[in-house]
PDB file of C-alpha atoms in Angstrom:
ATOM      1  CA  UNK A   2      -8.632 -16.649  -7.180  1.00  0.00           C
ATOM      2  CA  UNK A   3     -11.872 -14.975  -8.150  1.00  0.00           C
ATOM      3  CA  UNK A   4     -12.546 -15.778 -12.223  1.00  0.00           C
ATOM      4  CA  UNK A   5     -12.298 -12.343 -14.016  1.00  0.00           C
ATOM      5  CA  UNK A   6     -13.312 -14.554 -17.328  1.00  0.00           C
ATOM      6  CA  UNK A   7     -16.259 -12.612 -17.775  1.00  0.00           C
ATOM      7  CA  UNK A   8     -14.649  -9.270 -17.635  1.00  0.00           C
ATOM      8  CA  UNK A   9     -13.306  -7.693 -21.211  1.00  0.00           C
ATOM      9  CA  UNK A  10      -9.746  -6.983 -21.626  1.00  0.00           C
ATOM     10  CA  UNK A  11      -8.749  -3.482 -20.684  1.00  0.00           C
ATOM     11  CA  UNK A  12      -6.359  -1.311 -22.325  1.00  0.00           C
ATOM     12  CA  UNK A  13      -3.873   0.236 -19.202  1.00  0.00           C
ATOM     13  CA  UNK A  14      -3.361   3.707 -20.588  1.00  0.00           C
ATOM     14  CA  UNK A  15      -7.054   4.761 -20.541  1.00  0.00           C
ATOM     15  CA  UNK A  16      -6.930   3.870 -16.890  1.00  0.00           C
ATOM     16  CA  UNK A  17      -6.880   6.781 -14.252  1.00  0.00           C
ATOM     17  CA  UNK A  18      -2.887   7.742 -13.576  1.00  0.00           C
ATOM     18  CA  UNK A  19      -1.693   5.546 -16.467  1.00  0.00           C
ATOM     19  CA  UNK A  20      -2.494   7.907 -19.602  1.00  0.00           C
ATOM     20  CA  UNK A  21       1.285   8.106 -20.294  1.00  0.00           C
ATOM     21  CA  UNK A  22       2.069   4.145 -20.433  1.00  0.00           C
ATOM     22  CA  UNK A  23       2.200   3.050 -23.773  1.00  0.00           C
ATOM     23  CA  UNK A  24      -0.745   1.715 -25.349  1.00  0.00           C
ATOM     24  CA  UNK A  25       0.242  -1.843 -26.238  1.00  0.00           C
ATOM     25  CA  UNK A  26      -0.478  -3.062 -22.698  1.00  0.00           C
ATOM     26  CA  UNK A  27      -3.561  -4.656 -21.800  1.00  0.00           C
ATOM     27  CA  UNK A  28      -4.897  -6.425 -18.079  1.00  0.00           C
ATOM     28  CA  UNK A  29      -6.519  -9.439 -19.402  1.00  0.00           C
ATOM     29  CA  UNK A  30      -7.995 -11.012 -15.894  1.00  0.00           C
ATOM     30  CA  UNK A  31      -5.037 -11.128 -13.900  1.00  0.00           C
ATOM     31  CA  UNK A  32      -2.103 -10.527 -16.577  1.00  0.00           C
ATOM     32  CA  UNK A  33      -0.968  -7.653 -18.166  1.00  0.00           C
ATOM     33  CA  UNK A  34       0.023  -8.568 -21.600  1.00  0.00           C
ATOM     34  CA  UNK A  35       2.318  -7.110 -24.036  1.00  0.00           C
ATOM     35  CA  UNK A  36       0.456  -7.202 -27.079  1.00  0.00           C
ATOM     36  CA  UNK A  37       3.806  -6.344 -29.208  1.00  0.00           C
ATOM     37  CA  UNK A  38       5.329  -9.358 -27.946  1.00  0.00           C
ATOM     38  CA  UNK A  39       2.138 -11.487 -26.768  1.00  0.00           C
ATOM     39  CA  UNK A  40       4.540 -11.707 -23.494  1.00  0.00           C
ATOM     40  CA  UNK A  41       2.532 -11.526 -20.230  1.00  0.00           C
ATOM     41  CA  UNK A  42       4.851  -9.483 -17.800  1.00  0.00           C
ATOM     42  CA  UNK A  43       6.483 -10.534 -15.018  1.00  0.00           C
ATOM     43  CA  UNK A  44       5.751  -9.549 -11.767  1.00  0.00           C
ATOM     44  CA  UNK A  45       8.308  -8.023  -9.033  1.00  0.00           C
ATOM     45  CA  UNK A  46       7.803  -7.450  -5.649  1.00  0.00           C
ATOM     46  CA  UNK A  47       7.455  -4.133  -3.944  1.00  0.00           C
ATOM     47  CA  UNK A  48       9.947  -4.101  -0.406  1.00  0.00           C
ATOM     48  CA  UNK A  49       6.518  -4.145   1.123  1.00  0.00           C
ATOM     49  CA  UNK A  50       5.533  -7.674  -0.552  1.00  0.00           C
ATOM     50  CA  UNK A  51       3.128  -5.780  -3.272  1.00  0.00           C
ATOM     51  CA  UNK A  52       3.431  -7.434  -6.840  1.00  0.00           C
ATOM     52  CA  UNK A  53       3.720  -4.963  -9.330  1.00  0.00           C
ATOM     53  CA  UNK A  54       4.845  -4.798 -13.059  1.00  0.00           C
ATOM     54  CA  UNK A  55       6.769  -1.842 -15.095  1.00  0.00           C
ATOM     55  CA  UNK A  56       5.840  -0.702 -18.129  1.00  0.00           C
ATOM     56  CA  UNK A  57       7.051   1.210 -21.089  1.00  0.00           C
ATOM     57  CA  UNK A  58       6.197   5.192 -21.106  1.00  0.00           C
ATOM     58  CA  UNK A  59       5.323   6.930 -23.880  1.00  0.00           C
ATOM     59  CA  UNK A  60       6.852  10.982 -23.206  1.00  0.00           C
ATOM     60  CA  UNK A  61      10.271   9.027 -22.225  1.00  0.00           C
ATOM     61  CA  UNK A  62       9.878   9.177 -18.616  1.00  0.00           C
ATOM     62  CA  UNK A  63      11.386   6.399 -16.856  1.00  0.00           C
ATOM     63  CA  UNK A  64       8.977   3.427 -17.075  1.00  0.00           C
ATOM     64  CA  UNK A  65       6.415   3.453 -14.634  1.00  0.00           C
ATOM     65  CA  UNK A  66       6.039   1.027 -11.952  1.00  0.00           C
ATOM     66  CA  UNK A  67       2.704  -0.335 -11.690  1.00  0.00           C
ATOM     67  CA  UNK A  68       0.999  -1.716  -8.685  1.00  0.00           C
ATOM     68  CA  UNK A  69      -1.031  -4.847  -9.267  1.00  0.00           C
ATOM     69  CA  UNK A  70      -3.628  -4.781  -7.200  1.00  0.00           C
ATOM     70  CA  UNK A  71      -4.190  -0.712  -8.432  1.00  0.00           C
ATOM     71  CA  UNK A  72      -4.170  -2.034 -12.057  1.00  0.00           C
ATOM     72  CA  UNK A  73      -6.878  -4.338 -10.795  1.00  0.00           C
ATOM     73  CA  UNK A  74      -9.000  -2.247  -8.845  1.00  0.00           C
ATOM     74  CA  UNK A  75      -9.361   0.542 -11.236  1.00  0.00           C
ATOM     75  CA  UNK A  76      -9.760  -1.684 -14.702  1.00  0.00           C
ATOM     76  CA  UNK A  77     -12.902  -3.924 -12.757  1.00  0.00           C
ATOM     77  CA  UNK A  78     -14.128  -2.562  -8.996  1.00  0.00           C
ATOM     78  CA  UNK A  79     -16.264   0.405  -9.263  1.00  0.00           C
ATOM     79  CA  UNK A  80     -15.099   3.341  -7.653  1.00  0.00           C
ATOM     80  CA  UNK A  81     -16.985   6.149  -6.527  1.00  0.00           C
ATOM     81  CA  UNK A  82     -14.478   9.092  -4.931  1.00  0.00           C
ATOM     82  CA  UNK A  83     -12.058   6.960  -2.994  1.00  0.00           C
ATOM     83  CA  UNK A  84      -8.013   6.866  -3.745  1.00  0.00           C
ATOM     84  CA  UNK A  85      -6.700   3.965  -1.709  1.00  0.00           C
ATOM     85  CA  UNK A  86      -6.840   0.108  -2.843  1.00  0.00           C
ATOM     86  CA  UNK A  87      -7.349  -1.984   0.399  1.00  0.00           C
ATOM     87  CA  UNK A  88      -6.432  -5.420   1.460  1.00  0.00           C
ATOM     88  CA  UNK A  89      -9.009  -6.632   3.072  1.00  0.00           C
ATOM     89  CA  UNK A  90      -7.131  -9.634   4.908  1.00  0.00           C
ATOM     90  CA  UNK A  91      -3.378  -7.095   5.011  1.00  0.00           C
ATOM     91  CA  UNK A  92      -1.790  -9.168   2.628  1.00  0.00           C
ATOM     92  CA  UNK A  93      -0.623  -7.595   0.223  1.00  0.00           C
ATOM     93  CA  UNK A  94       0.577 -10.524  -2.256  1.00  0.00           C
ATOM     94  CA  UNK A  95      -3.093 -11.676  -1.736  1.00  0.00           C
ATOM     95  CA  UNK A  96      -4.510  -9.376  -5.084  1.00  0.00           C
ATOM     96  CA  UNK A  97      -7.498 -11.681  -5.619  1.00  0.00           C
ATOM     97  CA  UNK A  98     -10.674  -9.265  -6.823  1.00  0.00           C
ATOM     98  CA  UNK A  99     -12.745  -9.991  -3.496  1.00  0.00           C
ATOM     99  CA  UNK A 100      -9.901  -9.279  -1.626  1.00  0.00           C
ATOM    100  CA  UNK A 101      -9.540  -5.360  -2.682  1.00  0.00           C
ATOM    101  CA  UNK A 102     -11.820  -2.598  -2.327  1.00  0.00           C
ATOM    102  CA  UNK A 103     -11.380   0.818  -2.487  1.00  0.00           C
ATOM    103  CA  UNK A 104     -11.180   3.162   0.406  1.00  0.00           C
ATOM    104  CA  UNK A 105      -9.928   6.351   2.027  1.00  0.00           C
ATOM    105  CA  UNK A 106      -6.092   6.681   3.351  1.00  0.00           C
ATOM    106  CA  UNK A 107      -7.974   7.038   7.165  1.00  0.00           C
ATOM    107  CA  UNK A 108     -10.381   4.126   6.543  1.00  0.00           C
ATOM    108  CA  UNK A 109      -7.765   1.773   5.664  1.00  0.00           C
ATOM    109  CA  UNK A 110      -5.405   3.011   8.299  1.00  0.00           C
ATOM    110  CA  UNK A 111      -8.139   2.691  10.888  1.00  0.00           C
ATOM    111  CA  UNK A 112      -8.921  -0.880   9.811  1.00  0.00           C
ATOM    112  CA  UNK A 113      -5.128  -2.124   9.525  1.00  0.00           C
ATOM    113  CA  UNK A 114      -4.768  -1.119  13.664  1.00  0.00           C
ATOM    114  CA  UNK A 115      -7.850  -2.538  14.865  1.00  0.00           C
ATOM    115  CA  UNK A 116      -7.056  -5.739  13.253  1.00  0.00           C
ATOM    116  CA  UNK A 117      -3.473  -5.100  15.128  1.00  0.00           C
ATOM    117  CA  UNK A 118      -1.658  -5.380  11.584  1.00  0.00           C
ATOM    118  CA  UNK A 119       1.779  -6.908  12.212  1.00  0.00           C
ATOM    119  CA  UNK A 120       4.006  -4.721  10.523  1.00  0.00           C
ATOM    120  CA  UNK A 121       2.320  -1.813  13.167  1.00  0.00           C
ATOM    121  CA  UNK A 122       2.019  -3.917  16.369  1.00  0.00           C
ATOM    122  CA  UNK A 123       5.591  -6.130  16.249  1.00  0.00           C
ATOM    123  CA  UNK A 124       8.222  -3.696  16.144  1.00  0.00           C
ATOM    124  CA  UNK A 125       9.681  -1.384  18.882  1.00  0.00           C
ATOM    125  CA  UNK A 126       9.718   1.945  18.535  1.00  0.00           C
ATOM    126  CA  UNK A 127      10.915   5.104  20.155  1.00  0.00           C
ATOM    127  CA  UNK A 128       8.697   7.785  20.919  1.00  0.00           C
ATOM    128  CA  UNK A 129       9.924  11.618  22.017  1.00  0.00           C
ATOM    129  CA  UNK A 130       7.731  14.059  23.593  1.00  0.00           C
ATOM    130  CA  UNK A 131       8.267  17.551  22.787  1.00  0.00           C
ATOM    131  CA  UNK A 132       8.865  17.474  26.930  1.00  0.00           C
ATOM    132  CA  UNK A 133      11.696  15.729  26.089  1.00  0.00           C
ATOM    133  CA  UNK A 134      10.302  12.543  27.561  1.00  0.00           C
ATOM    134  CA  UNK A 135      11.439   9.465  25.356  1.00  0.00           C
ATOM    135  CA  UNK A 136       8.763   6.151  25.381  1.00  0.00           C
ATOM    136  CA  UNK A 137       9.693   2.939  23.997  1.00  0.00           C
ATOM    137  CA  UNK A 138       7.632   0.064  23.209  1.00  0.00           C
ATOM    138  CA  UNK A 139       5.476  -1.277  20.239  1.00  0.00           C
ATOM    139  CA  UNK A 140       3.001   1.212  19.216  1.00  0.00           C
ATOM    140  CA  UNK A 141       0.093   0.045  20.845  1.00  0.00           C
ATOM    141  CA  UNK A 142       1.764   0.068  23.872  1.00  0.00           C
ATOM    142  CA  UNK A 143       3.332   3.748  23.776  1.00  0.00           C
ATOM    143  CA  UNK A 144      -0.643   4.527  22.904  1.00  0.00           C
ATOM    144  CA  UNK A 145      -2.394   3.162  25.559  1.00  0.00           C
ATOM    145  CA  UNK A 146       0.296   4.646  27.487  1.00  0.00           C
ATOM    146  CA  UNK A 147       0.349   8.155  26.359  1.00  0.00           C
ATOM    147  CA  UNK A 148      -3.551   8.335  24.851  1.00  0.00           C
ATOM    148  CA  UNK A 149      -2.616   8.892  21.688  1.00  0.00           C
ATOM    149  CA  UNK A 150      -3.854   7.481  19.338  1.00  0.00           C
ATOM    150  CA  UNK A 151      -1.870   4.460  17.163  1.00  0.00           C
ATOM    151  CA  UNK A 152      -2.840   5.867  13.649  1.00  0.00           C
ATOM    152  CA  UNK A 153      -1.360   9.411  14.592  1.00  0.00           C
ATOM    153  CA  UNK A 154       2.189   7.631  16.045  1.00  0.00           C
ATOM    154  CA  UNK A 155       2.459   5.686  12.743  1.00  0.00           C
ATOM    155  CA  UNK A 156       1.450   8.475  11.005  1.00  0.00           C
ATOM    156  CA  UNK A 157       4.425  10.841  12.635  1.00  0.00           C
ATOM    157  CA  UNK A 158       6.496   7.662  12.258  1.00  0.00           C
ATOM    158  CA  UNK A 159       5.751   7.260   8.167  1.00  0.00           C
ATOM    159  CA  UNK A 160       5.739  11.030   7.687  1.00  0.00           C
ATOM    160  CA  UNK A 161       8.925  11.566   9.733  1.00  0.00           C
ATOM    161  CA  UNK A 162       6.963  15.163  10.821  1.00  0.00           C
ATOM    162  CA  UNK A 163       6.816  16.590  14.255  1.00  0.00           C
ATOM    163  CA  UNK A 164       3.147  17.141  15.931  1.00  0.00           C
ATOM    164  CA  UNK A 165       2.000  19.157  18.520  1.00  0.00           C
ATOM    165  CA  UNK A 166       3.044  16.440  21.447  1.00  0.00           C
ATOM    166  CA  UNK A 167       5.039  14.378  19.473  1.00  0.00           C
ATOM    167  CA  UNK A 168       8.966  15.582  18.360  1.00  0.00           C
ATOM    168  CA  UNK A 169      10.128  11.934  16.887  1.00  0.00           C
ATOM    169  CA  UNK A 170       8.828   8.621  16.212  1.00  0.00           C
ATOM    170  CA  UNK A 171      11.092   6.103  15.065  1.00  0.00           C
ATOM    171  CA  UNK A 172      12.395   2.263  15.081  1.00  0.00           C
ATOM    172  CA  UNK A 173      14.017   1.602  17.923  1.00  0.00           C
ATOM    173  CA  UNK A 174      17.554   0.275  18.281  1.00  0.00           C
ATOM    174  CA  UNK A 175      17.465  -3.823  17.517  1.00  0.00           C
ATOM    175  CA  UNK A 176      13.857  -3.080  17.530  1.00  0.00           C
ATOM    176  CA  UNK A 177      13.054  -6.882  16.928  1.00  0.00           C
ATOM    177  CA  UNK A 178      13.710  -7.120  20.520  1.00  0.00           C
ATOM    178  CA  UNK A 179      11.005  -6.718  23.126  1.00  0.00           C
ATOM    179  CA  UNK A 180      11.422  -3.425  24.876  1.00  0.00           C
ATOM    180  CA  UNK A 181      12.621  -3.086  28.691  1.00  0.00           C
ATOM    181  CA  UNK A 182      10.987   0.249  28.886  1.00  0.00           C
TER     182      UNK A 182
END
């Protein structure tokens, strides 16, 4: 992992989005340490693989989750008008410094499918047409099938919204399976 020696201890809550976690917290390197209890929080794992810790709120909300490689990005990479923290490599337990930049929602989308990301290329999916036609297959084939682009079938797929071709995209049945389709 990239030394973050030389970078000072930041205090979470003055962090963008993180105002209402309580101030005791700080991101020393790679850590984020309770300074009431000199305790350096555990991480958990997102169902996606992301490491992220959860920390007290100050208004009583419910404690806020807090993704690790956002904590990161925002306390050392500079960051000029983008919202998204990338992986460069797609893995997202990887949160070493060089590996995160930060990006737009498109860029980072457009990136993941032209390195054929795994989670987007693997499964099997079922496409319906507004035609009524149904497609299955992963979603680079249903693309090159249909010319549509990937990012706007995993886009309909994530979103679970309709678009002007598309009525449905969704996991197939035992969509570990190859397709027959």
């Amino acid at each position: 992992m990239t030394d973050l020696k030389d970078f000072a201890p930041v205090q979470i809550n003055t962090l963008y989005g993180f105002d209402n976690v309580k101030d005791f917290y700080r991101l020393v390197g790679y850590d984020v340490i309770n300074l009431q209890t000199g305790h350096i929080k555990k991480l958990s794992f997102h169902e996606r693989n992301y490491p992220y810790v959860t920390l007290e709120t100050k208004d009583y909300t419910p404690n806020k989750k807090c993704l690790l490689h956002h904590l990161l990005a925002l306390a050392y990479i500079k960051n000029d008008r983008f919202e998204v923290v990338e992986h460069l490599d797609d893995n997202p337990r990887n949160y070493d410094i060089s590996n995160l930049k930060f990006s737009t929602q498109s860029e980072n989308l457009k990136r993941a499918f032209e390195n054929d990301h795994g989670n987007r290329t693997d499964k099997i999916f079922e496409v319906i047409l507004k035609n009524g036609e149904s497609h299955m297959g992963t979603l680079k084939e249903i693309s090159a099938r249909l010319g549509i682009p990937r990012q706007t079938l995993y886009c309909r797929y994530y979103a679970q919204m309709p678009g002007r071709k598309i009525q449905s995209v969704k996991l197939a049945p035992n969509s570990n399976g190859r397709s027959t389709d």
